[in-house]
Amino acid sequence: MSNRGGYGGAGRGGRGPRSDQKQNPSSSAVVGRKVQAVDVASSSSSSMSVQEKTNVSESKDSASALSLDLAEKVQITPTTTTNLPPASSKAVTHPLRPGFGQAGKKITVRANHFLVQVANRDLYHYDVAISPEVISKKVNRDVMTTLVRNYGESHLAQKIPAYDGRKSLYTAGPLPFESKEFVVDLKDKKVDGSSSRKERQFKVVIKMASRPDLYQLQEFLRRKQRDAPYETIQVLDVVLRDLPSQEYVAVGRSFFDPSLGKRGELGDGIEYWSGYFQSLRLTQMGLSLNVDVSARSFYEPVFVTEFIGKYLYIRDFNRPLTDSDRVKVKKVLRNLKVELAHFNFARSSKISGISSCPISQLSFTLEDNTQTTVIQYFAERYNYRVKYPSLPAIQSGSDSKPAYLPMELCRIAEGQRYTKRLNEKQVTAMLKATCQRPVERENAIKGMVKDNKFNKSKLVSEEFGMSVTEQLSSVEARVLPPPMLKYHESGKEKMVNPRLGQWNMIDKKMINGARVASWTCVSFSTRIDRNLPQDFCRQLIGMCVSKGMEFNPQPAIPFISCPPQRIEDALRDIHKRATGLQLLIVILPDQSGSYGKIKRICETELGIVSQCCQPNQARKLNKQYMENVALKINVKAGGRNTVLDDAIRRRIPLISDRPTIIMGADVTHPQPGEDSSPSIAAVVASMDWPEITKYRGLVSAQAHREEIIQDLYKLVQDPQRGLVHSGLIREHLIAFRKATGQKPHRIIFYRDGVSEGQFNQVLLHEMTAIRRACNSLEEGYVPRVTFVVVQKRHHTRLFPAQHGNRDMTDKSGNILPGTVVDSKICHPTEFDFYLNSHAGIQGTSRPAHYHVLHDENGFSADALQMLTNNLCYTFARCTRSVSIVPPAYYAHLAAFRARYYMESEMSDGGSSKSRNTTTSTAPVVLHLPAIKDNVKDVMFYC
């Protein structure tokens, strides 16, 4: 193997950093050793001729001018905002911010971050032990509220403590003891007056634990301390959450209550409540309270019979439930709290199950050893005649001592969260009910903060000396220009400059139209016209050809129509008859549930690349729909739809000058309730440097809810071959060398789905895996890595400074595509930014948050922000910029595709709209079936 692009040969890992690039002082901390730099001369093709430079627009806001300027002036050496002392040895350090971005048009936006001021107080942390131990935070709070009320003046020095509902109590100033035990009698009004649980006694031990220091927080915000004082932040966060936690239903960091906004039905016995999210954050402007409106699903507080009627769509309760319906009811009602009607006292119970037979067949033994039926018992004891003797009974208590209750007497207690996956109808109802335009959402957030009255709370303002401003923060932002997109020279329009994050394919041809020589079509729909598949495919192929593809007009074998019961037989028959088939067009069955099965068989068993289409869409013969499908077919056949003009011209900083691979990674987890299903990891990687548009996808299954990707690098013992190197990273690097003839000198790794609490753990493990994968290919092979976390599940929202101003908003009223923020509301010292790369469609746009955890390439703020924004215009499935960088988006799609391989009963797919949720009724499959080589070499997941 020659040294050109090979993984063998002399290597280059032994050399030190180039003279023009200093190492980031924190970058070697990740892998625990000095990182060796790649020493390869810059590609001569990255330089531009004088003629090319003069062709660039004079406008400093144009993408071409900015890219050229960045390519020539990008600083390889990161510059830090301040000289900080080194971080503690126990923490993994992240790169410091290399300065602030300057590219783009400067504007002002408002963010839902509210400045928090804190007076100087001595903070004390006490451990709380309550016995007997209870799980419920509400009971714990009731116990501590009673304790403070009874002992506040006599034993607590009149302090008002803040309590987290578990084991921590915080005060401003010390309590007059190191440790003390209290006895608390808690009255419970919700049980039968004759019950011994009317009054419960608890022992509470409060013991001094630590002294969080506000001075450390001040030093951190002054950039004089590297480690964030999270213990101090925790104290202040608990203080701000104390009163809402007592008044509302707390779910994670959010609070919900009917008094906080709209409440409405979602269907099937489920409703939504409005509420708000609240989190205290460290930002450049100081302490910030991030507040956002929110909504969650709850059980409707109705009688169980009414709930069952809505949930199962039944009205006749005089007939027994089927076994399958009874199992569904048992599953959905289990552990719910119900209040009992028809009694002259308040009483509640927790549902442990439902009886296996109708209540009319249930009997039990009384204390005098006489037998009676449940129906007789209620008639004699409570003078109540059971209305629905054919329905099962609600069971409470234990299996050894069950208590049976008629369903029509049990009312589901209010405020119980519905944790299962919402169905499509419920999701639609939730979105319709909660979707708010930016001006509406901003006003709702301001109203929430005002109504919370933080500054009038005695605990917040007087005891702990905190104040919260009631105005959203005004933040400096910039609107990055869109990139120029290159299409094929044979089209009327060879270049496009997207406007407001979107464009179209009129008069354009794909930059690389694929050639499809062998294809056919199968229809599993029984409701479409007999001749529709021919008409649909003829028009679809015509669209593909008009957009630049080469398509054999004749199918490899005649079209097939087949009932959905014979899907597997039909697919295997097609594979047998049409050898070398490049594309199979599939018209899906009319009923949902077959998409996953089709994809699993085609991609993991037969090696067929397929394009599924919904029958109701195929029936319309809509040109726009066919154009969208043509975009997907082209990349599945190995083509490219468009590329960045700057990529063609070799002027993307830190990408174009030397071989670079861009990777995206994500981990998807099973839905709540699927306790044994594996999580699925996916990694995609660009294979077409310098164009960086084609992404190859790999997937793997791993332990349930495991966030760290386990299969990035593996070293396994093979009985025949001994120790064998493998893993997703290694396979991608080998494929990159085969595709480009070179090995990557740089790796840009966009990692989706990581929460802040997992940053260090994920970084340490996955960077180590990347290093080992590289070294397994060639001793001393150490490409420079930039590791960027992509976050969408956050609650920061950006609003235009002037709603309705067309110069500052898109058609939906949202901030403009390309809006980037890296100041004020961002991390005080680390390299992060918010980027709103897409145009809004409905509701309020959510910007993506990018946080650089490791950077050996020395990206400037402008270089990384421009690269990320420009990549968002290269998403293959549409002519719009997307909300997160495509490699991360593709990884998300690939991971969800792989879940289809493991689950049989799914929501249907096909080219009608994006889907990002699945359900499972299949048995647990720990091993993921392998994707055939010819399939994973193209963008099969699109």
Short mmCIF file of C-alpha atoms in Angstrom, two decimals, residues 434-746:
data_model
loop_
_atom_site.label_atom_id
_atom_site.label_comp_id
_atom_site.label_asym_id
_atom_site.label_seq_id
_atom_site.Cartn_x
_atom_site.Cartn_y
_atom_site.Cartn_z
CA THR A 434 -50.19 24.30 22.52
CA CYS A 435 -48.68 25.73 19.31
CA GLN A 436 -47.95 29.42 19.88
CA ARG A 437 -46.58 32.06 17.57
CA PRO A 438 -43.48 33.84 18.90
CA VAL A 439 -45.35 36.93 20.14
CA GLU A 440 -47.88 34.75 21.99
CA ARG A 441 -45.19 32.56 23.54
CA GLU A 442 -43.12 35.53 24.66
CA ASN A 443 -46.15 37.14 26.33
CA ALA A 444 -47.05 33.83 28.00
CA ILE A 445 -43.51 33.48 29.39
CA LYS A 446 -43.53 37.06 30.71
CA GLY A 447 -46.90 36.37 32.31
CA MET A 448 -45.59 33.23 34.01
CA VAL A 449 -42.61 35.06 35.52
CA LYS A 450 -44.78 37.96 36.66
CA ASP A 451 -47.40 35.69 38.23
CA ASN A 452 -44.76 33.69 40.10
CA LYS A 453 -43.91 36.80 42.13
CA PHE A 454 -40.42 35.61 43.03
CA ASN A 455 -39.55 39.02 44.41
CA LYS A 456 -42.52 38.97 46.80
CA SER A 457 -41.71 35.55 48.20
CA LYS A 458 -40.45 35.83 51.76
CA LEU A 459 -38.19 32.80 51.28
CA VAL A 460 -36.65 34.08 48.04
CA SER A 461 -36.33 37.82 48.62
CA GLU A 462 -35.98 38.20 52.39
CA GLU A 463 -34.47 34.96 53.62
CA PHE A 464 -32.00 34.30 50.77
CA GLY A 465 -31.75 37.83 49.32
CA MET A 466 -32.51 36.84 45.74
CA SER A 467 -34.31 38.91 43.09
CA VAL A 468 -35.46 37.99 39.59
CA THR A 469 -35.94 40.59 36.87
CA GLU A 470 -39.29 40.36 35.07
CA GLN A 471 -37.94 41.35 31.64
CA LEU A 472 -36.54 39.02 29.01
CA SER A 473 -32.85 39.54 28.28
CA SER A 474 -31.88 41.58 25.24
CA VAL A 475 -29.06 39.77 23.49
CA GLU A 476 -26.75 40.72 20.65
CA ALA A 477 -27.07 38.30 17.74
CA ARG A 478 -25.90 38.02 14.17
CA VAL A 479 -27.66 36.72 11.05
CA LEU A 480 -25.22 34.60 9.06
CA PRO A 481 -25.69 34.74 5.28
CA PRO A 482 -26.88 31.58 3.50
CA PRO A 483 -24.32 29.67 1.46
CA MET A 484 -24.35 29.53 -2.34
CA LEU A 485 -25.53 26.09 -3.48
CA LYS A 486 -24.18 24.49 -6.64
CA TYR A 487 -26.36 22.56 -9.08
CA HIS A 488 -25.49 20.87 -12.38
CA GLU A 489 -24.21 22.97 -15.26
CA SER A 490 -26.87 21.59 -17.63
CA GLY A 491 -29.71 23.22 -15.71
CA LYS A 492 -30.97 26.75 -16.39
CA GLU A 493 -30.03 27.71 -12.84
CA LYS A 494 -26.57 26.48 -11.97
CA MET A 495 -26.39 28.25 -8.62
CA VAL A 496 -28.91 29.24 -6.00
CA ASN A 497 -28.76 31.73 -3.15
CA PRO A 498 -31.43 30.54 -0.66
CA ARG A 499 -33.83 33.14 0.67
CA LEU A 500 -35.22 32.82 4.19
CA GLY A 501 -33.92 29.28 4.50
CA GLN A 502 -35.66 27.78 1.47
CA TRP A 503 -35.48 27.43 -2.30
CA ASN A 504 -36.92 25.14 -5.00
CA MET A 505 -35.82 22.82 -7.79
CA ILE A 506 -37.37 24.80 -10.65
CA ASP A 507 -34.91 25.02 -13.59
CA LYS A 508 -32.28 23.11 -11.60
CA LYS A 509 -30.68 19.71 -12.00
CA MET A 510 -29.00 17.60 -9.35
CA ILE A 511 -25.26 18.16 -9.14
CA ASN A 512 -24.67 14.39 -9.47
CA GLY A 513 -27.67 12.54 -10.86
CA ALA A 514 -27.50 8.82 -10.11
CA ARG A 515 -27.99 6.14 -12.77
CA VAL A 516 -30.69 3.55 -12.08
CA ALA A 517 -30.52 0.69 -14.58
CA SER A 518 -32.50 -1.97 -12.71
CA TRP A 519 -35.68 -1.21 -10.79
CA THR A 520 -39.27 -2.32 -10.33
CA CYS A 521 -42.38 -1.55 -8.28
CA VAL A 522 -44.57 -3.53 -5.89
CA SER A 523 -47.92 -2.37 -4.52
CA PHE A 524 -49.37 -3.73 -1.28
CA SER A 525 -52.39 -1.42 -1.37
CA THR A 526 -55.77 -2.96 -2.09
CA ARG A 527 -57.66 0.33 -2.46
CA ILE A 528 -55.79 2.08 -5.25
CA ASP A 529 -56.75 1.79 -8.92
CA ARG A 530 -55.24 -1.14 -10.79
CA ASN A 531 -53.33 1.07 -13.24
CA LEU A 532 -52.14 3.60 -10.65
CA PRO A 533 -48.70 2.00 -10.01
CA GLN A 534 -47.86 2.32 -13.74
CA ASP A 535 -49.04 5.94 -13.91
CA PHE A 536 -47.34 6.84 -10.65
CA CYS A 537 -43.99 5.24 -11.56
CA ARG A 538 -44.03 6.71 -15.06
CA GLN A 539 -44.49 10.22 -13.69
CA LEU A 540 -42.03 9.65 -10.82
CA ILE A 541 -39.32 8.43 -13.21
CA GLY A 542 -40.05 11.36 -15.49
CA MET A 543 -39.50 13.69 -12.53
CA CYS A 544 -36.21 11.96 -11.65
CA VAL A 545 -34.98 12.29 -15.24
CA SER A 546 -36.03 15.95 -15.46
CA LYS A 547 -33.96 16.65 -12.35
CA GLY A 548 -30.82 15.07 -13.77
CA MET A 549 -30.99 11.34 -13.04
CA GLU A 550 -30.54 8.57 -15.61
CA PHE A 551 -33.36 6.04 -15.34
CA ASN A 552 -34.01 2.93 -17.39
CA PRO A 553 -37.60 3.48 -18.57
CA GLN A 554 -38.33 -0.26 -18.43
CA PRO A 555 -38.60 -2.10 -15.09
CA ALA A 556 -36.40 -5.12 -14.52
CA ILE A 557 -39.48 -7.29 -13.99
CA PRO A 558 -43.18 -6.47 -14.41
CA PHE A 559 -44.90 -4.59 -11.58
CA ILE A 560 -46.38 -6.74 -8.84
CA SER A 561 -49.57 -6.21 -6.84
CA CYS A 562 -49.79 -8.28 -3.70
CA PRO A 563 -51.97 -8.38 -0.56
CA PRO A 564 -50.26 -7.11 2.60
CA GLN A 565 -50.46 -10.59 4.14
CA ARG A 566 -47.83 -11.78 1.64
CA ILE A 567 -45.25 -9.01 2.01
CA GLU A 568 -42.30 -11.28 2.82
CA ASP A 569 -43.07 -13.77 0.05
CA ALA A 570 -43.42 -10.95 -2.49
CA LEU A 571 -40.12 -9.31 -1.53
CA ARG A 572 -38.21 -12.59 -1.66
CA ASP A 573 -39.77 -13.41 -5.03
CA ILE A 574 -38.70 -10.02 -6.44
CA HIS A 575 -35.16 -10.52 -5.12
CA LYS A 576 -34.98 -13.94 -6.73
CA ARG A 577 -36.31 -12.84 -10.12
CA ALA A 578 -34.58 -9.44 -10.43
CA THR A 579 -30.91 -10.00 -9.72
CA GLY A 580 -28.83 -6.85 -9.25
CA LEU A 581 -31.90 -4.75 -8.47
CA GLN A 582 -30.83 -1.17 -7.63
CA LEU A 583 -34.16 0.24 -6.48
CA LEU A 584 -37.53 -1.11 -5.39
CA ILE A 585 -40.45 1.33 -5.34
CA VAL A 586 -42.98 0.17 -2.74
CA ILE A 587 -46.57 1.41 -2.45
CA LEU A 588 -47.38 0.62 1.17
CA PRO A 589 -50.47 -1.19 2.46
CA ASP A 590 -53.52 0.92 3.30
CA GLN A 591 -53.29 -0.04 6.98
CA SER A 592 -50.23 1.04 8.93
CA GLY A 593 -47.83 -1.44 10.48
CA SER A 594 -45.79 -2.86 7.60
CA TYR A 595 -43.11 -0.22 6.98
CA GLY A 596 -40.65 -1.64 9.51
CA LYS A 597 -41.06 -5.17 8.23
CA ILE A 598 -40.42 -4.08 4.63
CA LYS A 599 -37.30 -2.12 5.58
CA ARG A 600 -35.94 -4.93 7.74
CA ILE A 601 -36.33 -7.55 5.02
CA CYS A 602 -35.00 -5.33 2.23
CA GLU A 603 -32.03 -3.83 4.04
CA THR A 604 -30.81 -6.62 6.33
CA GLU A 605 -31.84 -9.82 4.52
CA LEU A 606 -32.05 -9.16 0.77
CA GLY A 607 -29.79 -6.15 0.18
CA ILE A 608 -32.46 -4.13 -1.64
CA VAL A 609 -32.59 -0.32 -1.53
CA SER A 610 -36.25 0.65 -1.34
CA GLN A 611 -38.38 3.78 -1.59
CA CYS A 612 -41.70 3.46 0.24
CA CYS A 613 -44.64 5.65 -0.72
CA GLN A 614 -47.95 6.13 1.04
CA PRO A 615 -50.90 4.99 -1.13
CA ASN A 616 -52.91 8.16 -0.42
CA GLN A 617 -49.96 10.24 -1.67
CA ALA A 618 -49.35 8.05 -4.74
CA ARG A 619 -53.03 8.36 -5.64
CA LYS A 620 -52.78 12.17 -5.92
CA LEU A 621 -49.99 12.13 -8.57
CA ASN A 622 -48.78 15.40 -7.05
CA LYS A 623 -45.71 16.98 -8.74
CA GLN A 624 -44.30 18.47 -5.52
CA TYR A 625 -44.54 15.12 -3.78
CA MET A 626 -42.75 13.41 -6.67
CA GLU A 627 -40.01 16.04 -6.61
CA ASN A 628 -39.42 15.35 -2.90
CA VAL A 629 -39.34 11.60 -3.52
CA ALA A 630 -36.91 12.13 -6.43
CA LEU A 631 -34.49 13.87 -4.04
CA LYS A 632 -34.57 10.82 -1.78
CA ILE A 633 -34.22 8.31 -4.62
CA ASN A 634 -31.15 10.11 -5.98
CA VAL A 635 -29.16 9.86 -2.74
CA LYS A 636 -30.33 6.27 -2.18
CA ALA A 637 -28.97 5.44 -5.63
CA GLY A 638 -25.61 7.03 -4.80
CA GLY A 639 -26.10 10.52 -6.27
CA ARG A 640 -25.87 14.00 -4.74
CA ASN A 641 -28.56 16.64 -4.95
CA THR A 642 -26.53 19.78 -4.30
CA VAL A 643 -23.22 20.80 -2.76
CA LEU A 644 -21.85 23.93 -1.18
CA ASP A 645 -20.19 26.17 -3.77
CA ASP A 646 -17.46 26.92 -1.23
CA ALA A 647 -16.74 23.19 -1.02
CA ILE A 648 -16.30 23.00 -4.81
CA ARG A 649 -14.03 26.05 -4.71
CA ARG A 650 -12.04 24.58 -1.78
CA ARG A 651 -12.44 27.53 0.57
CA ILE A 652 -14.12 26.15 3.70
CA PRO A 653 -11.75 26.87 6.60
CA LEU A 654 -10.27 23.78 8.28
CA ILE A 655 -12.16 21.52 5.88
CA SER A 656 -11.01 22.20 2.32
CA ASP A 657 -7.25 22.40 2.87
CA ARG A 658 -6.79 18.73 3.82
CA PRO A 659 -8.87 15.54 3.90
CA THR A 660 -11.54 15.89 6.56
CA ILE A 661 -14.29 13.52 7.62
CA ILE A 662 -17.44 14.90 9.26
CA MET A 663 -19.29 12.48 11.50
CA GLY A 664 -22.67 12.59 13.23
CA ALA A 665 -23.66 10.34 16.12
CA ASP A 666 -26.82 9.75 18.12
CA VAL A 667 -28.30 7.24 20.55
CA THR A 668 -32.04 6.58 20.64
CA HIS A 669 -33.70 4.95 23.61
CA PRO A 670 -36.86 2.82 23.85
CA GLN A 671 -40.15 4.42 24.82
CA PRO A 672 -41.13 4.61 28.51
CA GLY A 673 -42.39 1.27 29.72
CA GLU A 674 -40.11 -0.79 27.46
CA ASP A 675 -37.78 -1.76 30.28
CA SER A 676 -35.70 -4.37 28.46
CA SER A 677 -35.48 -3.09 24.87
CA PRO A 678 -31.97 -2.03 23.87
CA SER A 679 -30.86 1.46 23.01
CA ILE A 680 -29.60 1.96 19.46
CA ALA A 681 -26.55 3.99 18.46
CA ALA A 682 -25.90 5.33 14.98
CA VAL A 683 -22.85 6.98 13.44
CA VAL A 684 -22.80 8.51 9.97
CA ALA A 685 -19.72 9.84 8.19
CA SER A 686 -19.08 11.91 5.07
CA MET A 687 -17.46 9.93 2.23
CA ASP A 688 -16.97 12.59 -0.46
CA TRP A 689 -14.38 15.09 0.73
CA PRO A 690 -14.08 17.91 -0.23
CA GLU A 691 -17.84 18.15 -1.01
CA ILE A 692 -18.96 16.72 2.37
CA THR A 693 -22.48 15.80 1.22
CA LYS A 694 -22.68 11.97 1.09
CA TYR A 695 -22.96 10.25 4.47
CA ARG A 696 -22.55 6.53 5.07
CA GLY A 697 -24.53 5.13 8.03
CA LEU A 698 -23.77 2.42 10.60
CA VAL A 699 -25.85 1.29 13.57
CA SER A 700 -25.45 -0.92 16.64
CA ALA A 701 -27.58 -2.05 19.58
CA GLN A 702 -26.41 -1.57 23.15
CA ALA A 703 -27.64 -1.86 26.73
CA HIS A 704 -31.02 -0.40 27.68
CA ARG A 705 -30.79 3.39 28.23
CA GLU A 706 -26.99 3.39 27.79
CA GLU A 707 -26.05 6.86 26.51
CA ILE A 708 -22.36 6.28 25.75
CA ILE A 709 -21.83 4.66 22.34
CA GLN A 710 -20.25 1.29 23.14
CA ASP A 711 -19.25 0.16 19.64
CA LEU A 712 -17.19 3.10 18.41
CA TYR A 713 -14.15 0.84 18.82
CA LYS A 714 -14.01 -2.85 19.79
CA LEU A 715 -11.21 -5.33 20.25
CA VAL A 716 -12.63 -8.84 20.27
CA GLN A 717 -11.10 -12.30 20.54
CA ASP A 718 -11.88 -14.44 17.48
CA PRO A 719 -11.29 -18.21 17.79
CA GLN A 720 -9.64 -18.38 14.34
CA ARG A 721 -8.10 -14.91 13.85
CA GLY A 722 -7.17 -14.01 17.42
CA LEU A 723 -7.57 -10.36 18.48
CA VAL A 724 -9.68 -8.50 15.91
CA HIS A 725 -10.08 -4.71 15.71
CA SER A 726 -13.56 -3.46 14.77
CA GLY A 727 -16.08 -0.73 15.52
CA LEU A 728 -18.11 2.00 13.86
CA ILE A 729 -15.31 4.61 13.71
CA ARG A 730 -12.75 2.19 12.28
CA GLU A 731 -15.17 0.98 9.59
CA HIS A 732 -15.99 4.55 8.54
CA LEU A 733 -12.31 5.51 8.33
CA ILE A 734 -11.59 2.51 6.10
CA ALA A 735 -14.57 3.37 3.88
CA PHE A 736 -13.41 6.99 3.65
CA ARG A 737 -9.97 5.91 2.41
CA LYS A 738 -11.55 3.61 -0.18
CA ALA A 739 -13.87 6.38 -1.37
CA THR A 740 -11.34 9.24 -1.50
CA GLY A 741 -7.96 7.49 -1.73
CA GLN A 742 -6.83 9.35 1.39
CA LYS A 743 -7.07 9.02 5.13
CA PRO A 744 -8.71 11.89 7.01
CA HIS A 745 -6.37 14.36 8.68
CA ARG A 746 -9.22 15.90 10.63
#
